[in-house]
């Protein structure tokens, strides 16, 4: 049986992908930076990582392992730190995989390669000119370029997937913070925001990844991941509140005042995400792969809420 190698298999996306692949009866080899049940440690990921044992008998790879975006990076040179893992580490794995005859390499990148925000009514497209603005987004773009060049020089097929914010059972960071705000009944000054943002449910992203492993027309293409709906921040909070069975308290405060107040407490980036647009057009995946998100936004939010409430009980 052909084996699929999943890197970063002990992460938020990796765990869900691993479970789905196993449920489908596929042979999966899971590796991560640390050893956990079912996942072999590969150690630090950089230009010197030894992938030889992990690649034995592998037909395809889903590369999730990365140095992820952080709001307050403590590295003296964040770009160098991102490049070490996301560019040099990816290049080492991919070049070794191509040498060993791996058929397909699916790279989970980031919508940050496209940019930080969109204009009203103009969503990001998969084939838009890249416009990364921070070290993380730049490192992901550079990794994509390395992989696509390698695909042109070898027989290995490369597929790039750029997801936005991923939500699902066990989600952390800002999304979990929103859940806590809602559960505590905190009044939120976000009622006047009229933005449009695309998120992606964890199960939808996993489904797209598996489609990209299998589908012949995915070879050497870039796809954007996303749910079937765009939501405003107030609409997201209302629908998440409904899933949690709580009523959000949304106060209509001018957007400029929200942004000024957030900047004053060092949360400018958070305000940009809450107030700004980030629309994604997933039509390329629909057209080439005949793929549609199998999970609705409301079902995705229900799964998040159910997991959170069970954990609190």
mmCIF file of N, CA and C in Angstrom, residues 186-244:
data_model
loop_
_atom_site.group_PDB
_atom_site.id
_atom_site.type_symbol
_atom_site.label_atom_id
_atom_site.label_comp_id
_atom_site.label_asym_id
_atom_site.label_seq_id
_atom_site.Cartn_x
_atom_site.Cartn_y
_atom_site.Cartn_z
ATOM 1 N N UNK A 186 -19.219 39.302 27.716
ATOM 2 C CA UNK A 186 -18.488 40.573 27.625
ATOM 3 C C UNK A 186 -19.105 41.432 26.523
ATOM 4 N N UNK A 187 -19.482 42.692 26.818
ATOM 5 C CA UNK A 187 -19.971 43.592 25.761
ATOM 6 C C UNK A 187 -18.842 43.870 24.763
ATOM 7 N N UNK A 188 -19.128 43.694 23.498
ATOM 8 C CA UNK A 188 -18.111 43.837 22.461
ATOM 9 C C UNK A 188 -18.452 45.023 21.558
ATOM 10 N N UNK A 189 -17.508 45.963 21.390
ATOM 11 C CA UNK A 189 -17.785 47.186 20.614
ATOM 12 C C UNK A 189 -17.619 46.979 19.111
ATOM 13 N N UNK A 190 -18.212 45.915 18.596
ATOM 14 C CA UNK A 190 -17.956 45.497 17.219
ATOM 15 C C UNK A 190 -19.213 45.493 16.348
ATOM 16 N N UNK A 191 -20.308 46.022 16.876
ATOM 17 C CA UNK A 191 -21.582 45.942 16.165
ATOM 18 C C UNK A 191 -21.651 46.758 14.896
ATOM 19 N N UNK A 192 -20.799 47.763 14.743
ATOM 20 C CA UNK A 192 -20.868 48.642 13.571
ATOM 21 C C UNK A 192 -19.966 48.182 12.422
ATOM 22 N N UNK A 193 -19.223 47.123 12.616
ATOM 23 C CA UNK A 193 -18.285 46.669 11.584
ATOM 24 C C UNK A 193 -19.070 46.042 10.423
ATOM 25 N N UNK A 194 -18.713 46.412 9.215
ATOM 26 C CA UNK A 194 -19.388 45.892 8.011
ATOM 27 C C UNK A 194 -18.351 45.297 7.053
ATOM 28 N N UNK A 195 -17.523 44.426 7.568
ATOM 29 C CA UNK A 195 -16.463 43.835 6.742
ATOM 30 C C UNK A 195 -16.906 42.496 6.176
ATOM 31 N N UNK A 196 -16.034 41.863 5.398
ATOM 32 C CA UNK A 196 -16.282 40.525 4.854
ATOM 33 C C UNK A 196 -14.984 39.739 4.932
ATOM 34 N N UNK A 197 -15.045 38.621 5.643
ATOM 35 C CA UNK A 197 -13.855 37.781 5.805
ATOM 36 C C UNK A 197 -14.211 36.328 5.520
ATOM 37 N N UNK A 198 -13.233 35.612 4.969
ATOM 38 C CA UNK A 198 -13.380 34.181 4.710
ATOM 39 C C UNK A 198 -12.521 33.412 5.701
ATOM 40 N N UNK A 199 -13.118 32.464 6.370
ATOM 41 C CA UNK A 199 -12.400 31.532 7.232
ATOM 42 C C UNK A 199 -12.505 30.149 6.583
ATOM 43 N N UNK A 200 -11.864 29.171 7.203
ATOM 44 C CA UNK A 200 -12.026 27.805 6.701
ATOM 45 C C UNK A 200 -12.162 26.847 7.882
ATOM 46 N N UNK A 201 -13.240 26.067 7.858
ATOM 47 C CA UNK A 201 -13.434 25.036 8.871
ATOM 48 C C UNK A 201 -12.357 23.967 8.726
ATOM 49 N N UNK A 202 -11.900 23.451 9.838
ATOM 50 C CA UNK A 202 -10.845 22.444 9.833
ATOM 51 C C UNK A 202 -11.208 21.269 8.932
ATOM 52 N N UNK A 203 -12.445 20.797 9.005
ATOM 53 C CA UNK A 203 -12.848 19.652 8.188
ATOM 54 C C UNK A 203 -12.845 19.997 6.698
ATOM 55 N N UNK A 204 -13.136 21.240 6.362
ATOM 56 C CA UNK A 204 -13.077 21.644 4.951
ATOM 57 C C UNK A 204 -11.641 21.678 4.449
ATOM 58 N N UNK A 205 -10.729 22.188 5.268
ATOM 59 C CA UNK A 205 -9.331 22.222 4.859
ATOM 60 C C UNK A 205 -8.777 20.811 4.703
ATOM 61 N N UNK A 206 -9.084 19.940 5.646
ATOM 62 C CA UNK A 206 -8.623 18.548 5.561
ATOM 63 C C UNK A 206 -9.152 17.894 4.286
ATOM 64 N N UNK A 207 -10.415 18.148 3.960
ATOM 65 C CA UNK A 207 -10.999 17.567 2.758
ATOM 66 C C UNK A 207 -10.296 18.076 1.503
ATOM 67 N N UNK A 208 -9.966 19.360 1.466
ATOM 68 C CA UNK A 208 -9.258 19.908 0.311
ATOM 69 C C UNK A 208 -7.847 19.328 0.203
ATOM 70 N N UNK A 209 -7.171 19.171 1.330
ATOM 71 C CA UNK A 209 -5.826 18.584 1.315
ATOM 72 C C UNK A 209 -5.868 17.176 0.708
ATOM 73 N N UNK A 210 -6.808 16.364 1.153
ATOM 74 C CA UNK A 210 -6.901 14.987 0.650
ATOM 75 C C UNK A 210 -7.253 14.989 -0.830
ATOM 76 N N UNK A 211 -8.114 15.904 -1.244
ATOM 77 C CA UNK A 211 -8.429 16.028 -2.666
ATOM 78 C C UNK A 211 -7.172 16.356 -3.468
ATOM 79 N N UNK A 212 -6.331 17.230 -2.920
ATOM 80 C CA UNK A 212 -5.105 17.626 -3.614
ATOM 81 C C UNK A 212 -4.059 16.513 -3.633
ATOM 82 N N UNK A 213 -4.110 15.616 -2.684
ATOM 83 C CA UNK A 213 -3.234 14.442 -2.722
ATOM 84 C C UNK A 213 -3.629 13.522 -3.868
ATOM 85 N N UNK A 214 -4.923 13.423 -4.125
ATOM 86 C CA UNK A 214 -5.442 12.410 -5.047
ATOM 87 C C UNK A 214 -5.673 12.902 -6.472
ATOM 88 N N UNK A 215 -6.131 14.135 -6.628
ATOM 89 C CA UNK A 215 -6.692 14.556 -7.914
ATOM 90 C C UNK A 215 -5.598 14.809 -8.954
ATOM 91 N N UNK A 216 -5.692 14.217 -10.132
ATOM 92 C CA UNK A 216 -4.666 14.424 -11.161
ATOM 93 C C UNK A 216 -4.496 15.886 -11.572
ATOM 94 N N UNK A 217 -5.600 16.654 -11.587
ATOM 95 C CA UNK A 217 -5.522 18.031 -12.065
ATOM 96 C C UNK A 217 -4.984 19.014 -11.022
ATOM 97 N N UNK A 218 -4.687 18.519 -9.828
ATOM 98 C CA UNK A 218 -4.095 19.388 -8.802
ATOM 99 C C UNK A 218 -2.602 19.612 -9.026
ATOM 100 N N UNK A 219 -1.990 18.790 -9.852
ATOM 101 C CA UNK A 219 -0.534 18.818 -10.017
ATOM 102 C C UNK A 219 -0.024 20.189 -10.425
ATOM 103 N N UNK A 220 0.944 20.687 -9.644
ATOM 104 C CA UNK A 220 1.669 21.927 -9.929
ATOM 105 C C UNK A 220 0.766 23.157 -9.988
ATOM 106 N N UNK A 221 -0.269 23.131 -9.134
ATOM 107 C CA UNK A 221 -1.208 24.248 -9.050
ATOM 108 C C UNK A 221 -1.207 24.850 -7.645
ATOM 109 N N UNK A 222 -1.708 26.081 -7.561
ATOM 110 C CA UNK A 222 -1.902 26.781 -6.298
ATOM 111 C C UNK A 222 -3.402 26.941 -6.081
ATOM 112 N N UNK A 223 -3.873 26.580 -4.881
ATOM 113 C CA UNK A 223 -5.292 26.712 -4.547
ATOM 114 C C UNK A 223 -5.464 27.509 -3.262
ATOM 115 N N UNK A 224 -6.553 28.269 -3.191
ATOM 116 C CA UNK A 224 -6.935 28.952 -1.960
ATOM 117 C C UNK A 224 -8.004 28.134 -1.258
ATOM 118 N N UNK A 225 -7.881 28.001 0.046
ATOM 119 C CA UNK A 225 -8.867 27.275 0.849
ATOM 120 C C UNK A 225 -9.840 28.269 1.463
ATOM 121 N N UNK A 226 -11.057 27.821 1.705
ATOM 122 C CA UNK A 226 -12.031 28.690 2.347
ATOM 123 C C UNK A 226 -13.377 28.010 2.470
ATOM 124 N N UNK A 227 -14.219 28.546 3.340
ATOM 125 C CA UNK A 227 -15.599 28.102 3.430
ATOM 126 C C UNK A 227 -16.394 28.676 2.259
ATOM 127 N N UNK A 228 -17.647 28.246 2.141
ATOM 128 C CA UNK A 228 -18.489 28.698 1.036
ATOM 129 C C UNK A 228 -19.085 30.082 1.279
ATOM 130 N N UNK A 229 -18.955 30.612 2.500
ATOM 131 C CA UNK A 229 -19.527 31.921 2.839
ATOM 132 C C UNK A 229 -18.452 32.883 3.320
ATOM 133 N N UNK A 230 -18.673 34.182 3.069
ATOM 134 C CA UNK A 230 -17.898 35.245 3.696
ATOM 135 C C UNK A 230 -18.762 35.802 4.826
ATOM 136 N N UNK A 231 -18.139 36.129 5.955
ATOM 137 C CA UNK A 231 -18.878 36.634 7.109
ATOM 138 C C UNK A 231 -18.308 37.974 7.570
ATOM 139 N N UNK A 232 -19.179 38.833 8.064
ATOM 140 C CA UNK A 232 -18.700 40.002 8.803
ATOM 141 C C UNK A 232 -18.357 39.558 10.216
ATOM 142 N N UNK A 233 -17.576 40.365 10.910
ATOM 143 C CA UNK A 233 -17.241 40.028 12.302
ATOM 144 C C UNK A 233 -18.483 39.929 13.179
ATOM 145 N N UNK A 234 -19.443 40.880 13.106
ATOM 146 C CA UNK A 234 -20.662 40.721 13.918
ATOM 147 C C UNK A 234 -21.445 39.453 13.574
ATOM 148 N N UNK A 235 -21.524 39.112 12.279
ATOM 149 C CA UNK A 235 -22.255 37.906 11.884
ATOM 150 C C UNK A 235 -21.560 36.656 12.421
ATOM 151 N N UNK A 236 -20.242 36.627 12.366
ATOM 152 C CA UNK A 236 -19.501 35.494 12.927
ATOM 153 C C UNK A 236 -19.798 35.349 14.411
ATOM 154 N N UNK A 237 -19.785 36.464 15.135
ATOM 155 C CA UNK A 237 -20.034 36.405 16.576
ATOM 156 C C UNK A 237 -21.461 35.956 16.873
ATOM 157 N N UNK A 238 -22.423 36.414 16.075
ATOM 158 C CA UNK A 238 -23.819 36.002 16.301
ATOM 159 C C UNK A 238 -23.987 34.509 16.047
ATOM 160 N N UNK A 239 -23.390 34.024 14.973
ATOM 161 C CA UNK A 239 -23.568 32.609 14.630
ATOM 162 C C UNK A 239 -22.760 31.708 15.558
ATOM 163 N N UNK A 240 -21.606 32.172 16.017
ATOM 164 C CA UNK A 240 -20.852 31.426 17.021
ATOM 165 C C UNK A 240 -21.609 31.420 18.340
ATOM 166 N N UNK A 241 -22.209 32.561 18.684
ATOM 167 C CA UNK A 241 -23.029 32.625 19.896
ATOM 168 C C UNK A 241 -24.203 31.662 19.837
ATOM 169 N N UNK A 242 -24.835 31.572 18.667
ATOM 170 C CA UNK A 242 -25.954 30.633 18.510
ATOM 171 C C UNK A 242 -25.485 29.198 18.726
ATOM 172 N N UNK A 243 -24.304 28.870 18.222
ATOM 173 C CA UNK A 243 -23.767 27.522 18.415
ATOM 174 C C UNK A 243 -23.467 27.245 19.883
ATOM 175 N N UNK A 244 -23.057 28.292 20.600
ATOM 176 C CA UNK A 244 -22.743 28.164 22.028
ATOM 177 C C UNK A 244 -23.972 28.328 22.912
#
